[in-house]
Short mmCIF file of C-alpha atoms in Angstrom, two decimals:
data_model
loop_
_atom_site.label_atom_id
_atom_site.label_comp_id
_atom_site.label_asym_id
_atom_site.label_seq_id
_atom_site.Cartn_x
_atom_site.Cartn_y
_atom_site.Cartn_z
CA MET A 20 -0.46 80.02 240.28
CA LYS A 21 -3.12 81.24 242.56
CA GLN A 22 -4.34 79.04 244.82
CA ASN A 23 -7.88 80.38 245.61
CA VAL A 24 -9.35 77.39 247.57
CA LYS A 25 -9.39 78.11 251.39
CA PHE A 26 -11.32 75.60 252.73
CA SER A 27 -10.06 72.28 253.08
CA ASN A 28 -11.88 71.31 256.50
CA ILE A 29 -10.01 68.27 256.90
CA LEU A 30 -6.40 67.97 257.40
CA LEU A 31 -3.68 65.49 257.14
CA ALA A 32 -0.19 64.76 259.26
CA ILE A 33 1.79 61.78 260.10
CA THR A 34 4.17 62.04 262.48
CA ALA A 35 6.95 60.45 263.38
CA GLY A 36 5.93 57.61 266.06
CA ILE A 37 4.09 57.22 263.33
CA MET A 38 0.55 59.11 263.70
CA LEU A 39 -1.21 60.65 261.33
CA LEU A 40 -3.17 63.64 262.40
CA ILE A 41 -5.91 65.21 260.07
CA GLY A 42 -7.85 68.37 260.80
CA ILE A 43 -8.49 72.49 259.42
CA PRO A 44 -5.62 74.13 258.64
CA THR A 45 -4.45 76.11 261.71
CA ASN A 46 -1.83 76.70 263.84
CA ILE A 47 -1.25 73.87 265.54
CA HIS A 48 -1.66 74.84 269.41
CA ALA A 49 -3.07 72.65 272.98
CA ALA A 50 -6.81 72.04 272.60
CA THR A 51 -8.62 72.37 275.51
CA PHE A 52 -12.60 71.55 277.03
CA PHE A 53 -14.71 71.94 278.62
CA GLN A 54 -17.49 69.27 280.32
CA GLU A 55 -19.93 69.80 282.56
CA ASP A 56 -21.34 67.34 285.42
CA VAL A 57 -24.04 65.23 283.92
CA GLN A 58 -27.64 66.82 285.03
CA GLU A 59 -30.23 65.01 286.24
CA GLU A 60 -31.74 61.81 284.56
CA THR A 61 -34.81 62.38 282.40
CA SER A 62 -37.36 59.65 281.51
CA PHE A 63 -37.65 59.26 277.95
CA ASN A 64 -38.86 57.02 275.39
CA GLN A 65 -36.79 55.63 272.57
CA PHE A 66 -37.88 54.51 269.27
CA ARG A 67 -35.97 52.25 266.81
CA GLY A 68 -36.44 51.27 263.48
CA GLU A 69 -35.29 52.33 259.63
CA VAL A 70 -36.40 54.46 256.84
CA VAL A 71 -37.10 52.86 253.46
CA ASP A 72 -37.24 53.39 249.78
CA ALA A 73 -41.03 52.21 249.32
CA ASN A 74 -40.05 50.93 245.59
CA ASN A 75 -37.38 48.91 246.26
CA ASN A 76 -36.80 48.46 250.00
CA ASN A 77 -33.38 50.42 249.72
CA PRO A 78 -32.12 51.94 253.24
CA LEU A 79 -32.32 56.13 252.80
CA VAL A 80 -29.24 57.56 254.51
CA PHE A 81 -29.13 60.72 256.22
CA ALA A 82 -33.13 60.30 256.26
CA THR A 83 -34.20 63.37 259.42
CA LEU A 84 -37.04 62.50 261.89
CA THR A 85 -38.15 65.60 264.01
CA LEU A 86 -41.12 65.97 266.46
CA GLU A 87 -43.54 68.69 264.92
CA GLY A 88 -43.77 71.95 266.96
CA THR A 89 -40.77 70.81 268.84
CA ASN A 90 -36.82 70.87 268.52
CA ILE A 91 -36.35 67.29 269.03
CA SER A 92 -34.76 65.24 265.89
CA THR A 93 -32.38 62.56 264.16
CA ILE A 94 -31.22 61.31 261.75
CA THR A 95 -30.67 58.16 259.51
CA ASN A 96 -27.33 56.43 259.71
CA THR A 97 -25.51 54.68 256.31
CA GLU A 98 -28.10 51.82 256.82
CA GLY A 99 -31.49 53.87 257.31
CA LYS A 100 -31.26 52.83 260.83
CA PHE A 101 -32.90 55.56 263.70
CA LEU A 102 -32.78 55.91 267.08
CA LEU A 103 -35.16 58.60 267.95
CA LYS A 104 -35.77 59.62 272.10
CA ILE A 105 -38.77 61.82 273.51
CA PRO A 106 -39.13 62.69 276.51
CA THR A 107 -42.00 60.44 278.08
CA SER A 108 -43.71 64.11 279.08
CA ILE A 109 -44.91 64.53 275.59
CA LYS A 110 -48.17 62.30 275.26
CA GLN A 111 -48.77 63.12 271.43
CA GLY A 112 -47.52 64.64 267.78
CA ASN A 113 -46.50 63.72 264.37
CA VAL A 114 -42.95 62.66 263.49
CA LEU A 115 -42.54 64.57 260.68
CA VAL A 116 -39.87 62.08 258.21
CA GLY A 117 -38.40 63.84 255.44
CA TYR A 118 -35.32 62.76 252.79
CA LEU A 119 -33.90 64.75 249.89
CA GLY A 120 -36.46 63.90 246.90
CA TYR A 121 -38.97 62.00 248.58
CA LYS A 122 -42.41 62.91 249.54
CA SER A 123 -42.37 63.39 253.30
CA SER A 124 -44.48 61.22 255.58
CA SER A 125 -45.95 62.70 258.78
CA ILE A 126 -46.47 59.53 261.63
CA PRO A 127 -48.13 59.99 265.00
CA LEU A 128 -46.63 59.68 268.16
CA GLU A 129 -48.92 57.11 269.07
CA GLN A 130 -48.21 54.58 266.35
CA LEU A 131 -44.75 54.28 266.31
CA LYS A 132 -43.34 51.28 268.23
CA GLU A 133 -40.69 50.83 270.51
CA ASN A 134 -38.89 49.05 268.16
CA ASN A 135 -38.96 47.74 263.85
CA ASN A 136 -40.29 50.73 263.00
CA ARG A 137 -40.77 50.40 259.39
CA ILE A 138 -41.16 54.08 257.52
CA ALA A 139 -41.26 54.37 253.44
CA LEU A 140 -41.02 56.70 251.56
CA MET A 141 -42.05 57.53 248.23
CA VAL A 142 -40.01 59.58 245.15
CA SER A 143 -40.93 62.75 244.10
CA VAL A 144 -39.66 64.28 240.93
CA THR A 145 -41.02 66.87 239.39
CA GLU A 146 -39.81 68.18 235.85
CA LEU A 147 -39.78 72.00 235.61
CA ASP A 148 -42.01 72.57 232.69
CA GLU A 149 -44.71 70.74 234.46
CA VAL A 150 -45.17 73.23 237.02
CA ASN A 151 -46.24 77.28 237.00
CA VAL A 152 -42.99 78.73 237.62
CA VAL A 153 -40.44 81.15 236.38
CA ILE A 154 -37.04 79.44 235.59
CA PRO A 155 -34.35 81.58 236.31
CA LYS A 156 -32.64 82.52 232.89
CA SER A 157 -28.87 81.78 235.07
CA ALA A 158 -28.20 79.34 237.06
CA ARG A 159 -24.92 81.27 238.21
CA ALA A 160 -27.49 84.67 239.15
CA LEU A 161 -29.51 81.80 241.19
CA VAL A 162 -27.01 80.83 243.69
CA ARG A 163 -25.69 84.26 244.08
CA GLU A 164 -29.50 85.33 244.98
CA THR A 165 -29.46 82.28 247.39
CA LEU A 166 -26.37 83.45 249.11
CA ARG A 167 -27.82 87.37 249.77
CA LYS A 168 -30.70 86.07 251.11
CA LYS A 169 -29.87 84.23 253.84
CA GLY A 170 -30.37 87.00 255.70
CA GLU A 171 -33.84 86.76 255.01
CA ASN A 172 -33.86 83.02 254.74
CA TYR A 173 -32.04 81.47 257.89
CA PHE A 174 -31.89 82.40 261.49
CA ASP A 175 -31.06 85.88 262.02
CA ASP A 176 -31.17 85.25 266.00
CA PRO A 177 -28.16 83.51 268.08
CA THR A 178 -28.59 80.52 268.76
CA LEU A 179 -27.79 77.44 271.24
CA MET A 180 -27.44 74.03 269.66
CA THR A 181 -27.15 70.99 271.38
CA ALA A 182 -25.40 68.54 268.30
CA PHE A 183 -24.28 64.71 268.29
CA TYR A 184 -20.60 64.21 266.59
CA ARG A 185 -19.15 61.27 265.03
CA GLU A 186 -15.89 60.46 263.62
CA THR A 187 -14.70 57.12 262.69
CA ILE A 188 -11.28 56.08 261.26
CA LYS A 189 -10.75 52.56 258.82
CA LYS A 190 -7.87 51.36 257.57
CA ARG A 191 -9.57 49.49 254.43
CA ARG A 192 -12.73 47.78 255.85
CA LYS A 193 -11.94 47.60 259.00
CA ASN A 194 -12.51 50.19 261.67
CA VAL A 195 -9.55 51.34 264.01
CA SER A 196 -11.06 54.12 266.04
CA LEU A 197 -14.68 55.72 267.06
CA SER A 198 -15.20 59.41 268.53
CA GLU A 199 -18.41 60.68 269.77
CA ALA A 200 -19.45 63.65 271.45
CA VAL A 201 -22.74 65.99 272.69
CA VAL A 202 -21.65 69.28 271.89
CA ASN A 203 -22.89 72.90 272.46
CA ILE A 204 -23.22 74.55 269.42
CA TYR A 205 -23.04 78.70 270.17
CA LYS A 206 -24.76 80.10 266.43
CA SER A 207 -24.05 83.57 265.61
CA PRO A 208 -26.79 85.06 262.97
CA TYR A 209 -26.71 84.08 259.19
CA THR A 210 -25.93 88.02 258.83
CA THR A 211 -22.71 88.22 260.68
CA GLY A 212 -19.03 87.63 259.97
CA GLN A 213 -19.15 85.44 263.63
CA LYS A 214 -17.62 82.44 263.95
CA ASP A 215 -19.56 80.04 265.55
CA ALA A 216 -18.12 78.82 269.03
CA VAL A 217 -18.17 75.10 270.10
CA GLN A 218 -18.27 73.85 273.36
CA LEU A 219 -17.17 70.06 274.89
CA TYR A 220 -20.04 68.44 276.81
CA LYS A 221 -19.70 64.83 277.10
CA ALA A 222 -16.65 62.97 274.65
CA ARG A 223 -16.23 58.97 274.57
CA LYS A 224 -14.01 57.14 272.35
CA SER A 225 -12.45 53.42 271.16
CA THR A 226 -9.54 52.98 269.40
CA ASP A 227 -7.23 49.97 268.86
CA TYR A 228 -3.97 51.62 266.81
CA SER A 229 -2.59 48.36 266.61
CA LYS A 230 -4.68 47.52 263.62
CA LEU A 231 -2.84 50.73 261.85
CA ASP A 232 0.22 48.78 261.82
CA THR A 233 3.36 51.17 262.44
CA VAL A 234 1.00 54.70 262.15
CA ALA A 235 -1.89 56.09 264.29
CA LEU A 236 -3.85 57.97 262.74
CA LYS A 237 -6.10 60.88 264.51
CA LEU A 238 -8.19 63.97 263.38
CA GLN A 239 -7.73 67.45 263.91
CA GLY A 240 -10.39 70.00 264.33
CA GLY A 241 -13.12 67.71 265.42
CA PRO A 242 -16.43 69.49 265.01
CA PHE A 243 -15.37 71.77 263.52
CA ASN A 244 -14.92 69.88 260.47
CA ALA A 245 -18.66 69.34 260.45
CA LEU A 246 -18.99 72.83 261.43
CA TYR A 247 -17.17 74.25 258.36
CA VAL A 248 -19.37 72.62 255.53
CA ASP A 249 -22.40 74.92 256.47
CA ILE A 250 -22.02 77.06 253.50
CA MET A 251 -24.59 79.35 253.81
CA LYS A 252 -22.48 80.62 257.19
CA TYR A 253 -19.12 79.99 255.80
CA PRO A 254 -20.00 80.81 251.84
CA GLU A 255 -16.40 82.04 251.70
CA TYR A 256 -14.61 78.86 252.00
CA ILE A 257 -16.27 77.70 249.00
CA PHE A 258 -17.94 80.51 246.51
CA ASN A 259 -15.94 83.68 247.37
CA GLU A 260 -16.00 86.41 245.55
CA VAL A 261 -12.80 85.35 243.66
CA THR A 262 -14.11 81.53 243.12
CA MET A 263 -17.72 82.30 242.24
CA GLU A 264 -16.55 83.32 239.03
CA ASP A 265 -14.68 80.19 238.55
CA TYR A 266 -17.09 77.63 238.43
CA ASN A 267 -19.56 76.66 235.89
CA PHE A 268 -23.05 76.42 237.21
CA THR A 269 -26.20 74.19 234.74
CA PHE A 270 -29.98 73.43 235.43
CA GLU A 271 -30.10 69.22 236.01
CA ARG A 272 -33.35 67.58 237.44
CA SER A 273 -36.03 68.95 240.10
CA THR A 274 -37.14 67.21 242.33
CA ARG A 275 -39.65 68.15 245.71
CA ILE A 276 -38.93 68.34 249.55
CA ASN A 277 -41.73 68.71 251.69
CA ASP A 278 -44.21 69.28 249.13
CA LYS A 279 -41.60 72.39 247.74
CA LEU A 280 -40.45 72.35 244.27
CA ILE A 281 -36.16 72.48 244.48
CA TYR A 282 -34.56 73.56 241.56
CA VAL A 283 -31.11 71.02 241.50
CA ILE A 284 -28.00 73.24 240.23
CA GLY A 285 -24.50 71.43 239.00
CA PHE A 286 -21.94 73.10 239.79
CA LYS A 287 -18.22 72.52 238.99
CA GLN A 288 -14.92 74.15 237.48
CA ARG A 289 -14.30 75.92 234.63
CA PRO A 290 -11.51 73.37 232.36
CA ASP A 291 -9.38 76.52 232.63
CA ILE A 292 -8.89 76.55 235.65
CA TYR A 293 -6.32 74.25 237.63
CA ASP A 294 -6.35 75.34 240.85
CA PRO A 295 -8.25 72.51 243.05
CA LEU A 296 -11.77 73.73 243.27
CA TYR A 297 -15.29 71.53 243.96
CA LYS A 298 -17.65 69.76 242.22
CA GLY A 299 -21.39 69.06 242.79
CA GLN A 300 -25.15 69.91 243.46
CA LEU A 301 -27.06 72.53 245.45
CA PHE A 302 -30.35 72.01 246.22
CA ILE A 303 -32.16 75.42 246.56
CA ASP A 304 -36.10 76.12 247.10
CA ALA A 305 -37.34 77.16 243.67
CA GLU A 306 -39.65 80.39 245.21
CA LYS A 307 -38.21 81.44 248.67
CA LYS A 308 -34.23 81.29 247.01
CA ILE A 309 -33.04 78.75 249.97
CA LEU A 310 -30.35 75.85 249.66
CA THR A 311 -31.75 73.24 251.23
CA SER A 312 -28.91 70.67 250.69
CA ALA A 313 -25.75 70.58 249.12
CA ILE A 314 -23.80 67.68 248.31
CA TYR A 315 -20.00 68.43 246.77
CA SER A 316 -16.19 67.27 246.14
CA LEU A 317 -13.07 68.56 245.95
CA ASN A 318 -11.03 67.84 242.80
CA ILE A 319 -7.37 66.26 243.17
CA THR A 320 -6.31 65.54 240.31
CA ASP A 321 -3.53 67.32 241.16
CA LYS A 322 -1.94 65.03 243.73
CA GLU A 323 0.66 67.36 245.36
CA LEU A 324 -0.73 70.20 245.45
CA ALA A 325 -3.77 68.69 247.51
CA SER A 326 -1.48 66.58 249.52
CA LYS A 327 0.34 69.89 250.52
CA MET A 328 -3.86 71.37 251.24
CA PHE A 329 -4.12 68.21 253.81
CA VAL A 330 -1.17 66.81 255.32
CA ARG A 331 0.48 68.24 258.36
CA LYS A 332 3.18 65.50 258.86
CA LYS A 333 4.46 62.76 257.45
CA PRO A 334 7.73 60.19 257.88
CA HIS A 335 10.11 61.39 255.64
CA ASN A 336 9.88 57.77 253.71
CA ALA A 337 6.15 58.48 253.13
CA ARG A 338 4.03 59.72 250.49
CA VAL A 339 0.22 60.34 250.75
CA TYR A 340 -2.22 61.99 248.66
CA PRO A 341 -5.90 62.02 249.43
CA THR A 342 -7.61 59.90 246.90
CA ASP A 343 -11.54 60.95 247.74
CA ILE A 344 -12.71 64.06 249.69
CA ALA A 345 -16.50 64.58 249.82
CA TYR A 346 -18.99 66.82 251.33
CA ARG A 347 -22.79 67.10 252.41
CA VAL A 348 -25.02 69.38 254.27
CA ASP A 349 -28.73 69.70 255.28
CA TYR A 350 -30.71 72.64 256.47
CA ARG A 351 -33.93 72.48 258.33
CA GLU A 352 -36.65 74.22 258.54
CA LYS A 353 -38.86 75.87 261.61
CA ASP A 354 -41.47 78.49 261.81
CA GLY A 355 -40.27 79.84 257.77
CA LYS A 356 -36.33 80.15 259.09
CA TRP A 357 -33.90 77.04 258.35
CA TYR A 358 -31.16 76.75 260.34
CA TYR A 359 -27.91 73.94 259.94
CA GLY A 360 -29.36 70.51 260.48
CA TYR A 361 -26.48 68.07 259.70
CA SER A 362 -23.46 67.70 258.26
CA ASN A 363 -20.59 65.17 257.08
CA ALA A 364 -17.05 65.48 255.77
CA LEU A 365 -14.85 62.05 254.14
CA LEU A 366 -11.26 61.61 253.07
CA GLU A 367 -9.68 58.60 251.99
CA PHE A 368 -5.78 58.56 251.04
CA LYS A 369 -3.48 56.12 250.42
CA ILE A 370 0.30 56.22 251.73
CA ASN A 371 3.72 54.84 249.55
CA TRP A 372 6.09 53.20 251.88
CA ASP A 373 9.04 53.61 250.53
CA LYS A 374 10.75 50.00 249.88
CA LYS A 375 7.16 48.76 250.70
CA LEU A 376 5.58 46.50 247.60
CA PHE A 377 2.01 47.32 248.87
CA ASN A 378 0.24 50.87 250.06
CA SER A 379 -1.82 51.42 252.86
CA VAL A 380 -5.27 52.65 252.24
CA TYR A 381 -7.00 55.07 254.91
CA SER A 382 -10.50 56.68 255.56
CA MET A 383 -11.84 59.23 258.11
CA SER A 384 -15.11 60.04 257.83
CA CYS A 385 -16.72 62.41 260.58
CA GLU A 386 -20.64 63.97 260.89
CA MET A 387 -22.66 66.43 263.13
CA ALA A 388 -26.28 66.10 263.64
CA VAL A 389 -28.04 68.92 265.83
CA THR A 390 -30.74 67.26 267.73
CA ASP A 391 -32.15 70.48 270.06
CA TRP A 392 -31.50 74.62 270.11
CA GLU A 393 -33.54 76.95 271.93
CA LYS A 394 -32.65 80.93 271.19
CA ASN A 395 -29.61 82.63 272.69
CA LEU A 396 -31.18 85.82 272.61
CA ALA A 397 -28.73 87.23 275.40
CA GLY A 398 -26.16 86.02 273.06
CA GLU A 399 -24.44 84.28 275.73
CA LEU A 400 -20.95 82.74 274.97
CA PRO A 401 -18.96 80.10 276.77
CA LYS A 402 -15.57 81.72 278.50
CA ALA A 403 -12.42 81.26 275.92
CA LYS A 404 -10.97 78.76 278.47
CA ASP A 405 -14.14 76.69 277.63
CA ARG A 406 -14.31 77.03 273.94
CA LEU A 407 -13.26 73.63 271.71
CA LYS A 408 -9.98 75.27 269.62
CA SER A 409 -10.10 74.46 265.78
CA SER A 410 -6.71 72.28 266.52
CA ILE A 411 -8.56 70.31 268.93
CA ILE A 412 -8.30 65.99 268.82
CA LEU A 413 -11.00 65.30 270.16
CA SER A 414 -9.56 61.45 270.16
CA ASP A 415 -7.42 62.85 272.59
CA ALA A 416 -10.21 64.62 274.74
CA ALA A 417 -12.45 62.00 275.17
CA VAL A 418 -12.08 59.35 277.65
CA GLY A 419 -13.59 56.30 276.79
CA PHE A 420 -16.70 54.66 276.06
CA SER A 421 -18.54 55.52 279.73
CA ASP A 422 -21.34 57.15 281.14
CA PRO A 423 -24.35 55.06 279.46
CA ASP A 424 -26.75 57.05 281.87
CA PHE A 425 -25.45 60.30 280.18
CA TRP A 426 -25.45 58.95 276.36
CA GLY A 427 -29.20 57.43 277.33
CA GLU A 428 -30.66 60.74 277.44
CA TYR A 429 -29.23 62.18 274.20
CA ASN A 430 -30.68 61.68 270.38
CA ILE A 431 -27.63 60.28 268.87
CA ILE A 432 -27.08 58.84 265.34
CA GLU A 433 -27.81 55.41 265.86
CA PRO A 434 -24.40 53.22 264.98
CA GLU A 435 -23.80 51.10 262.50
CA LYS A 436 -23.65 47.15 263.36
CA SER A 437 -20.15 47.55 261.73
CA ILE A 438 -19.27 49.95 264.22
CA GLU A 439 -21.01 48.33 267.13
CA SER A 440 -19.13 45.44 266.25
CA ALA A 441 -15.58 46.86 266.19
CA ILE A 442 -16.24 48.47 269.27
CA LYS A 443 -17.02 45.01 271.29
CA LYS A 444 -13.41 43.73 269.22
CA ILE A 445 -11.79 47.10 269.79
CA GLN A 446 -12.72 46.70 273.87
CA ARG A 447 -11.95 43.18 274.47
CA GLN A 448 -8.33 43.04 272.66
CA LEU A 449 -7.76 46.44 274.91
CA LYS A 450 -9.08 44.31 277.70
CA LYS A 451 -7.05 41.09 276.89
CA SER A 452 -3.34 43.15 276.26
CA LYS A 453 -3.51 45.16 280.15
CA THR A 454 -4.38 41.79 281.10
CA GLU A 455 -1.25 40.35 280.06
CA GLY A 456 0.78 43.74 280.58
CA GLY A 457 0.68 45.65 277.77
CA GLU A 458 -1.19 48.47 275.95
CA SER A 459 -2.04 48.37 273.05
CA ALA A 460 -3.21 51.79 272.23
CA PRO A 461 -2.62 55.42 273.41
#
């Protein structure tokens, strides 16, 4: 049986000890990282709040907040909370708040408070027959045209992006590990086949492997797990020339984003295709044929094959099966050009142990948000020794939760309350263990 899927941007490995490692499918080699000195502090104002549905007050997850006319932005967390940091030198401006399928809102900067800002967005749904637009006859042809026009619609200059990256490990509902990083992404133009380079600027972690019982769980690949979800830059990982014909594409509902009509294209593998492919939705600008967002998941019906795709190493007495593998990518627009703005990946899996009645359930998630960028017209790249390798394990490269002054300067994704509580609990446990003369985590 042929296997067309090249893209499994999270891999799992369990080693005796026992370590469970997840990452991208590349040869394992030593990871290196680069860390610059913290630059002189600049003052800023910070604004906290939440973005909700105006009708039912439900939190809007992954809503985008951008200071108009700048590259400064952030995104809401899974509770709809946000933290936006703006230099004090900027006195006026509008903060644009957008969310998939909702009417955008523009809020004057002077109207924002330091805390407890509540931004309510209205749903925006438009039926295709209500608008004066020629509907393409083929959803598949629309997807092909969207991929073909990436040179017109997306950044065509080298770009240096600053991004915030976070990965979380849970055993059932308990947080076990949190790693975060500020990274520089040397983004090559969307028209080239050159892969993006990533440089680590600062990283921190909080981990308590004792909660994993006999398993030490790690994520291999770090920021690359999120970066390779950029479909427009890396279409070969999901819709390559071979697999495109293995999908069925259909028109679903339409919506509006920033007052632009958006086609929602559903896709899933044909019933006669047995290789594990993807299913999900593509959100495409009706006028200019631009992919603005994508939400999709991997077909893991064949557990054995899915396990081979993701499991790097494991103990001989354990069987590891992914139960859910899902991805999301969002793009942003500035001056008529679109660029990668946010992505996340989630892997849930079970471990069945020989001669044990109960199984273990784990989940690993990672997300990355671009918080600032500038053109890199000189095409400068970090030296090879300073680049992250795609096999990096961020939790090994990070140095603990420290340098609060450094983190205060950067736009980050606001932590969930559960994560904040887990960090404090983990740190207390580690401190207690060290006081007693033992180490509870590597």
